[in-house]
Amino acid sequence: MTGFSLAERARLQNASVLLIGLGGLGSPIALQLAAAGVGRLGLCDPDEVDLSNLQRQVAHGDPDVGRPKIESAAAKLWSIRPELQLDLIKEPLTSSNALDLFRTVDLIVDGSDNFATRYLANDAAFLTGKPLVHGSISRWDGQVSVFATGGPCYRCLHPEPPPPGSVPSCAEAGVIGILPGTIGSVMAMEAIKWLLGRGAPLQGRVLTYNALWQEWGELRLRPRLDCPLCGPNPTLTKLIDYEQFCGGMLG
């Protein structure tokens, strides 16, 4: 039994989700959404599977090393649900394609691991009026939130990107391989809740998790009056050059 009513199962079957990134977070998210019954998934990732990925990126295996992540993940997802509709996008999310990609789906889930893509996903989601499930991880810690119309948005949480090189990536700092599964599952649950209109989404809240001490926490997040995107006097009305803004590469 799925735990969903017939009406909820039909609603999920008719839903479409764009997943950004098929790495540590994106892998469990993709598996969970497919297994839950979401009818259409867009998979956006330009990278290929690397041997170093396998301890945390559970959508891929040793035979997939060197294979595009979207193809590796697609094979795994179709083995779970052969009827699943997949849109395979082997390119990074950019200012040129984001708005078109976002307009075609009901919800976006951001499993990326860099600030440039996170700001881009946030801005494009807001400008297209689409809800965005956000998550991030580093070593033993993770967090999850939902950004949607009415705010707050990711820019309310992080008004400015950190200086280039000041925050190491997962590849640089390392991450406990089980942690992406924990945070990714919470992100998948937030996506399902939003699609079904059930419960209380993490909008205006940031759920935090420390695996080392098994501690969950919650931060209240309010819209910033000076936010250039979702504030009362917005100055950001179109997508910008996010590599320049963040001093880092999109991916």
mmCIF file of C-alpha atoms in Angstrom:
data_model
loop_
_atom_site.group_PDB
_atom_site.id
_atom_site.type_symbol
_atom_site.label_atom_id
_atom_site.label_comp_id
_atom_site.label_asym_id
_atom_site.label_seq_id
_atom_site.Cartn_x
_atom_site.Cartn_y
_atom_site.Cartn_z
ATOM 1 C CA MET A 1 0.000 0.000 0.000
ATOM 2 C CA THR A 2 1.245 3.499 -0.861
ATOM 3 C CA GLY A 3 -0.461 5.337 2.007
ATOM 4 C CA PHE A 4 -2.098 7.703 -0.496
ATOM 5 C CA SER A 5 -5.785 7.863 -1.358
ATOM 6 C CA LEU A 6 -6.889 7.211 -4.933
ATOM 7 C CA ALA A 7 -7.321 10.958 -5.462
ATOM 8 C CA GLU A 8 -3.839 11.649 -4.089
ATOM 9 C CA ARG A 9 -2.289 8.972 -6.266
ATOM 10 C CA ALA A 10 -3.942 10.520 -9.301
ATOM 11 C CA ARG A 11 -2.711 13.955 -8.288
ATOM 12 C CA LEU A 12 0.868 12.714 -8.001
ATOM 13 C CA GLN A 13 0.607 10.894 -11.311
ATOM 14 C CA ASN A 14 -0.384 14.157 -12.977
ATOM 15 C CA ALA A 15 2.363 16.156 -11.250
ATOM 16 C CA SER A 16 5.669 17.256 -12.744
ATOM 17 C CA VAL A 17 8.879 18.029 -10.834
ATOM 18 C CA LEU A 18 12.205 19.376 -12.055
ATOM 19 C CA LEU A 19 15.177 18.063 -10.085
ATOM 20 C CA ILE A 20 18.399 20.059 -10.282
ATOM 21 C CA GLY A 21 21.418 17.842 -9.701
ATOM 22 C CA LEU A 22 21.736 14.071 -9.411
ATOM 23 C CA GLY A 23 24.498 13.964 -6.831
ATOM 24 C CA GLY A 24 24.328 13.266 -3.121
ATOM 25 C CA LEU A 25 20.983 15.017 -2.579
ATOM 26 C CA GLY A 26 19.485 14.513 -6.013
ATOM 27 C CA SER A 27 19.982 10.744 -5.992
ATOM 28 C CA PRO A 28 17.730 9.906 -3.012
ATOM 29 C CA ILE A 29 15.271 12.623 -3.999
ATOM 30 C CA ALA A 30 14.853 11.137 -7.475
ATOM 31 C CA LEU A 31 14.390 7.625 -6.108
ATOM 32 C CA GLN A 32 11.864 8.724 -3.491
ATOM 33 C CA LEU A 33 9.781 10.841 -5.868
ATOM 34 C CA ALA A 34 9.692 8.091 -8.464
ATOM 35 C CA ALA A 35 8.695 5.473 -5.906
ATOM 36 C CA ALA A 36 6.035 7.791 -4.455
ATOM 37 C CA GLY A 37 4.287 7.973 -7.819
ATOM 38 C CA VAL A 38 5.169 11.380 -9.289
ATOM 39 C CA GLY A 39 4.271 11.073 -12.958
ATOM 40 C CA ARG A 40 6.946 13.208 -14.607
ATOM 41 C CA LEU A 41 10.462 14.036 -13.489
ATOM 42 C CA GLY A 42 12.897 16.369 -15.189
ATOM 43 C CA LEU A 43 16.526 15.460 -14.450
ATOM 44 C CA CYS A 44 18.992 18.313 -14.938
ATOM 45 C CA ASP A 45 22.693 17.516 -14.546
ATOM 46 C CA PRO A 46 25.638 17.978 -16.949
ATOM 47 C CA ASP A 47 28.064 15.678 -15.120
ATOM 48 C CA GLU A 48 29.232 12.092 -15.431
ATOM 49 C CA VAL A 49 29.481 9.518 -12.644
ATOM 50 C CA ASP A 50 32.858 9.440 -10.884
ATOM 51 C CA LEU A 51 34.147 6.665 -8.649
ATOM 52 C CA SER A 52 34.431 9.148 -5.766
ATOM 53 C CA ASN A 53 30.673 9.815 -6.002
ATOM 54 C CA LEU A 54 29.520 6.328 -5.106
ATOM 55 C CA GLN A 55 29.686 6.557 -1.308
ATOM 56 C CA ARG A 56 26.886 9.117 -1.286
ATOM 57 C CA GLN A 57 25.208 9.174 -4.718
ATOM 58 C CA VAL A 58 22.967 6.123 -4.432
ATOM 59 C CA ALA A 59 21.333 6.448 -7.859
ATOM 60 C CA HIS A 60 24.611 5.307 -9.427
ATOM 61 C CA GLY A 61 26.823 2.220 -9.178
ATOM 62 C CA ASP A 62 30.274 1.050 -10.148
ATOM 63 C CA PRO A 63 29.223 0.019 -13.686
ATOM 64 C CA ASP A 64 28.003 3.609 -14.235
ATOM 65 C CA VAL A 65 31.397 5.278 -13.753
ATOM 66 C CA GLY A 66 31.983 7.558 -16.750
ATOM 67 C CA ARG A 67 28.300 7.468 -17.735
ATOM 68 C CA PRO A 68 26.195 10.650 -17.758
ATOM 69 C CA LYS A 69 24.398 10.926 -14.438
ATOM 70 C CA ILE A 70 21.058 11.554 -16.100
ATOM 71 C CA GLU A 71 21.352 8.244 -18.004
ATOM 72 C CA SER A 72 22.520 6.297 -14.958
ATOM 73 C CA ALA A 73 19.722 7.711 -12.816
ATOM 74 C CA ALA A 74 17.139 7.183 -15.543
ATOM 75 C CA ALA A 75 17.979 3.476 -15.759
ATOM 76 C CA LYS A 76 17.584 3.137 -11.987
ATOM 77 C CA LEU A 77 14.305 5.056 -11.945
ATOM 78 C CA TRP A 78 12.814 3.083 -14.833
ATOM 79 C CA SER A 79 13.727 -0.132 -13.008
ATOM 80 C CA ILE A 80 11.479 1.118 -10.198
ATOM 81 C CA ARG A 81 8.666 2.471 -12.396
ATOM 82 C CA PRO A 82 8.898 1.651 -16.115
ATOM 83 C CA GLU A 83 5.992 3.975 -16.901
ATOM 84 C CA LEU A 84 7.679 7.009 -15.344
ATOM 85 C CA GLN A 85 8.024 9.949 -17.745
ATOM 86 C CA LEU A 86 11.534 11.395 -17.652
ATOM 87 C CA ASP A 87 12.925 14.533 -19.260
ATOM 88 C CA LEU A 88 16.712 14.164 -19.459
ATOM 89 C CA ILE A 89 18.570 17.485 -19.496
ATOM 90 C CA LYS A 90 22.340 16.975 -19.825
ATOM 91 C CA GLU A 91 23.285 20.595 -19.339
ATOM 92 C CA PRO A 92 23.736 22.917 -16.385
ATOM 93 C CA LEU A 93 20.956 25.182 -15.237
ATOM 94 C CA THR A 94 21.738 28.622 -16.675
ATOM 95 C CA SER A 95 20.152 32.022 -17.029
ATOM 96 C CA SER A 96 19.396 31.081 -20.637
ATOM 97 C CA ASN A 97 17.390 27.911 -19.945
ATOM 98 C CA ALA A 98 16.066 28.239 -16.384
ATOM 99 C CA LEU A 99 12.857 30.155 -17.046
ATOM 100 C CA ASP A 100 11.799 27.868 -19.901
ATOM 101 C CA LEU A 101 12.526 24.734 -17.850
ATOM 102 C CA PHE A 102 10.717 26.009 -14.762
ATOM 103 C CA ARG A 103 7.577 27.113 -16.613
ATOM 104 C CA THR A 104 6.859 23.535 -17.739
ATOM 105 C CA VAL A 105 6.701 21.941 -14.262
ATOM 106 C CA ASP A 106 4.695 22.211 -11.051
ATOM 107 C CA LEU A 107 7.598 22.318 -8.606
ATOM 108 C CA ILE A 108 11.397 22.529 -8.512
ATOM 109 C CA VAL A 109 13.703 20.658 -6.149
ATOM 110 C CA ASP A 110 17.229 22.045 -5.885
ATOM 111 C CA GLY A 111 19.818 19.401 -5.086
ATOM 112 C CA SER A 112 22.749 21.454 -6.364
ATOM 113 C CA ASP A 113 25.969 21.955 -4.415
ATOM 114 C CA ASN A 114 27.067 25.475 -5.334
ATOM 115 C CA PHE A 115 25.850 28.961 -4.526
ATOM 116 C CA ALA A 116 25.590 30.185 -8.117
ATOM 117 C CA THR A 117 23.040 27.495 -9.010
ATOM 118 C CA ARG A 118 21.129 28.015 -5.758
ATOM 119 C CA TYR A 119 20.692 31.737 -6.372
ATOM 120 C CA LEU A 120 19.737 31.079 -9.983
ATOM 121 C CA ALA A 121 17.175 28.436 -9.021
ATOM 122 C CA ASN A 122 15.718 30.736 -6.365
ATOM 123 C CA ASP A 123 15.370 33.698 -8.715
ATOM 124 C CA ALA A 124 13.986 31.682 -11.620
ATOM 125 C CA ALA A 125 11.463 29.952 -9.351
ATOM 126 C CA PHE A 126 10.260 33.267 -7.957
ATOM 127 C CA LEU A 127 10.015 34.902 -11.394
ATOM 128 C CA THR A 128 7.992 31.975 -12.774
ATOM 129 C CA GLY A 129 5.841 31.639 -9.654
ATOM 130 C CA LYS A 130 6.952 28.080 -8.939
ATOM 131 C CA PRO A 131 7.613 26.616 -5.469
ATOM 132 C CA LEU A 132 11.203 25.589 -4.758
ATOM 133 C CA VAL A 133 12.369 22.961 -2.277
ATOM 134 C CA HIS A 134 15.881 23.826 -1.116
ATOM 135 C CA GLY A 135 18.405 21.698 0.735
ATOM 136 C CA SER A 136 22.104 21.787 1.484
ATOM 137 C CA ILE A 137 24.634 19.612 3.288
ATOM 138 C CA SER A 138 28.198 19.812 4.586
ATOM 139 C CA ARG A 139 30.040 17.131 6.559
ATOM 140 C CA TRP A 140 27.612 16.283 9.415
ATOM 141 C CA ASP A 141 25.092 19.101 8.902
ATOM 142 C CA GLY A 142 22.144 19.756 6.631
ATOM 143 C CA GLN A 143 19.184 22.068 6.199
ATOM 144 C CA VAL A 144 15.904 22.153 4.258
ATOM 145 C CA SER A 145 13.433 24.922 3.434
ATOM 146 C CA VAL A 146 10.713 25.769 0.921
ATOM 147 C CA PHE A 147 10.588 29.047 -0.987
ATOM 148 C CA ALA A 148 7.378 30.074 -2.713
ATOM 149 C CA THR A 149 5.246 33.037 -3.727
ATOM 150 C CA GLY A 150 4.797 35.444 -0.829
ATOM 151 C CA GLY A 151 8.324 34.829 0.431
ATOM 152 C CA PRO A 152 10.646 34.531 2.078
ATOM 153 C CA CYS A 153 13.148 33.392 -0.542
ATOM 154 C CA TYR A 154 16.711 32.108 -0.557
ATOM 155 C CA ARG A 155 17.967 35.696 -0.731
ATOM 156 C CA CYS A 156 16.227 36.383 2.575
ATOM 157 C CA LEU A 157 18.253 33.535 4.088
ATOM 158 C CA HIS A 158 21.501 34.484 2.326
ATOM 159 C CA PRO A 159 21.353 38.139 1.176
ATOM 160 C CA GLU A 160 24.866 37.891 -0.255
ATOM 161 C CA PRO A 161 26.917 34.923 -1.443
ATOM 162 C CA PRO A 162 29.988 34.084 0.620
ATOM 163 C CA PRO A 163 33.370 35.194 -0.727
ATOM 164 C CA PRO A 164 34.717 32.792 -3.365
ATOM 165 C CA GLY A 165 36.571 29.915 -1.751
ATOM 166 C CA SER A 166 35.375 30.667 1.781
ATOM 167 C CA VAL A 167 32.859 27.802 1.831
ATOM 168 C CA PRO A 168 34.255 24.485 0.577
ATOM 169 C CA SER A 169 32.133 22.238 -1.609
ATOM 170 C CA CYS A 170 31.146 18.721 -0.520
ATOM 171 C CA ALA A 171 33.960 17.361 -2.667
ATOM 172 C CA GLU A 172 36.429 19.624 -0.882
ATOM 173 C CA ALA A 173 35.154 19.449 2.701
ATOM 174 C CA GLY A 174 33.718 15.974 2.559
ATOM 175 C CA VAL A 175 30.279 14.803 3.594
ATOM 176 C CA ILE A 176 29.155 11.769 5.555
ATOM 177 C CA GLY A 177 27.631 9.530 2.891
ATOM 178 C CA ILE A 178 24.444 8.784 4.856
ATOM 179 C CA LEU A 179 23.629 12.472 5.407
ATOM 180 C CA PRO A 180 22.436 13.188 1.823
ATOM 181 C CA GLY A 181 19.958 10.337 2.186
ATOM 182 C CA THR A 182 18.533 11.887 5.360
ATOM 183 C CA ILE A 183 18.262 15.426 3.986
ATOM 184 C CA GLY A 184 17.223 14.239 0.525
ATOM 185 C CA SER A 185 14.344 12.236 2.020
ATOM 186 C CA VAL A 186 13.117 15.316 3.908
ATOM 187 C CA MET A 187 13.285 17.315 0.669
ATOM 188 C CA ALA A 188 11.321 14.623 -1.175
ATOM 189 C CA MET A 189 8.699 14.653 1.592
ATOM 190 C CA GLU A 190 8.379 18.439 1.311
ATOM 191 C CA ALA A 191 7.855 18.077 -2.432
ATOM 192 C CA ILE A 192 5.156 15.427 -1.953
ATOM 193 C CA LYS A 193 3.403 17.497 0.725
ATOM 194 C CA TRP A 194 3.361 20.547 -1.523
ATOM 195 C CA LEU A 195 2.042 18.620 -4.521
ATOM 196 C CA LEU A 196 -0.743 17.140 -2.411
ATOM 197 C CA GLY A 197 -1.507 20.298 -0.440
ATOM 198 C CA ARG A 198 -1.056 18.386 2.799
ATOM 199 C CA GLY A 199 0.402 19.431 6.129
ATOM 200 C CA ALA A 200 2.553 22.469 6.828
ATOM 201 C CA PRO A 201 5.364 23.066 4.331
ATOM 202 C CA LEU A 202 8.701 24.480 5.461
ATOM 203 C CA GLN A 203 7.902 27.876 3.974
ATOM 204 C CA GLY A 204 9.184 30.562 6.323
ATOM 205 C CA ARG A 205 11.101 27.914 8.257
ATOM 206 C CA VAL A 206 14.540 26.363 7.913
ATOM 207 C CA LEU A 207 14.840 22.843 9.280
ATOM 208 C CA THR A 208 18.381 22.113 10.473
ATOM 209 C CA TYR A 209 19.993 18.775 11.263
ATOM 210 C CA ASN A 210 23.220 17.771 12.955
ATOM 211 C CA ALA A 211 23.869 14.074 12.421
ATOM 212 C CA LEU A 212 26.756 13.899 14.848
ATOM 213 C CA TRP A 213 24.486 14.753 17.794
ATOM 214 C CA GLN A 214 21.200 13.646 16.174
ATOM 215 C CA GLU A 215 19.765 17.101 16.740
ATOM 216 C CA TRP A 216 17.003 18.690 14.683
ATOM 217 C CA GLY A 217 16.312 22.399 14.951
ATOM 218 C CA GLU A 218 14.164 25.033 13.276
ATOM 219 C CA LEU A 219 14.854 28.633 12.381
ATOM 220 C CA ARG A 220 12.077 31.073 11.574
ATOM 221 C CA LEU A 221 12.718 32.972 8.369
ATOM 222 C CA ARG A 222 10.895 36.196 7.590
ATOM 223 C CA PRO A 223 10.817 38.067 4.275
ATOM 224 C CA ARG A 224 13.427 40.816 4.257
ATOM 225 C CA LEU A 225 12.064 44.265 3.529
ATOM 226 C CA ASP A 226 15.244 44.997 1.572
ATOM 227 C CA CYS A 227 15.180 41.760 -0.430
ATOM 228 C CA PRO A 228 15.769 42.709 -4.082
ATOM 229 C CA LEU A 229 13.627 39.796 -5.281
ATOM 230 C CA CYS A 230 10.656 39.208 -2.956
ATOM 231 C CA GLY A 231 10.707 42.485 -0.997
ATOM 232 C CA PRO A 232 8.088 45.243 -1.394
ATOM 233 C CA ASN A 233 10.376 47.230 -3.707
ATOM 234 C CA PRO A 234 12.068 44.633 -5.903
ATOM 235 C CA THR A 235 15.009 45.637 -8.058
ATOM 236 C CA LEU A 236 15.780 42.170 -9.385
ATOM 237 C CA THR A 237 13.226 41.559 -12.129
ATOM 238 C CA LYS A 238 15.226 39.332 -14.470
ATOM 239 C CA LEU A 239 17.955 36.733 -14.274
ATOM 240 C CA ILE A 240 21.550 37.899 -14.005
ATOM 241 C CA ASP A 241 25.061 36.499 -14.504
ATOM 242 C CA TYR A 242 25.256 34.179 -11.483
ATOM 243 C CA GLU A 243 28.813 33.041 -12.054
ATOM 244 C CA GLN A 244 29.905 36.656 -11.776
ATOM 245 C CA PHE A 245 27.552 37.327 -8.840
ATOM 246 C CA CYS A 246 28.885 34.410 -6.827
ATOM 247 C CA GLY A 247 32.384 34.222 -8.205
ATOM 248 C CA GLY A 248 31.862 30.522 -8.921
ATOM 249 C CA MET A 249 30.847 28.105 -11.624
ATOM 250 C CA LEU A 250 27.332 26.950 -12.308
ATOM 251 C CA GLY A 251 26.796 23.211 -12.232
#
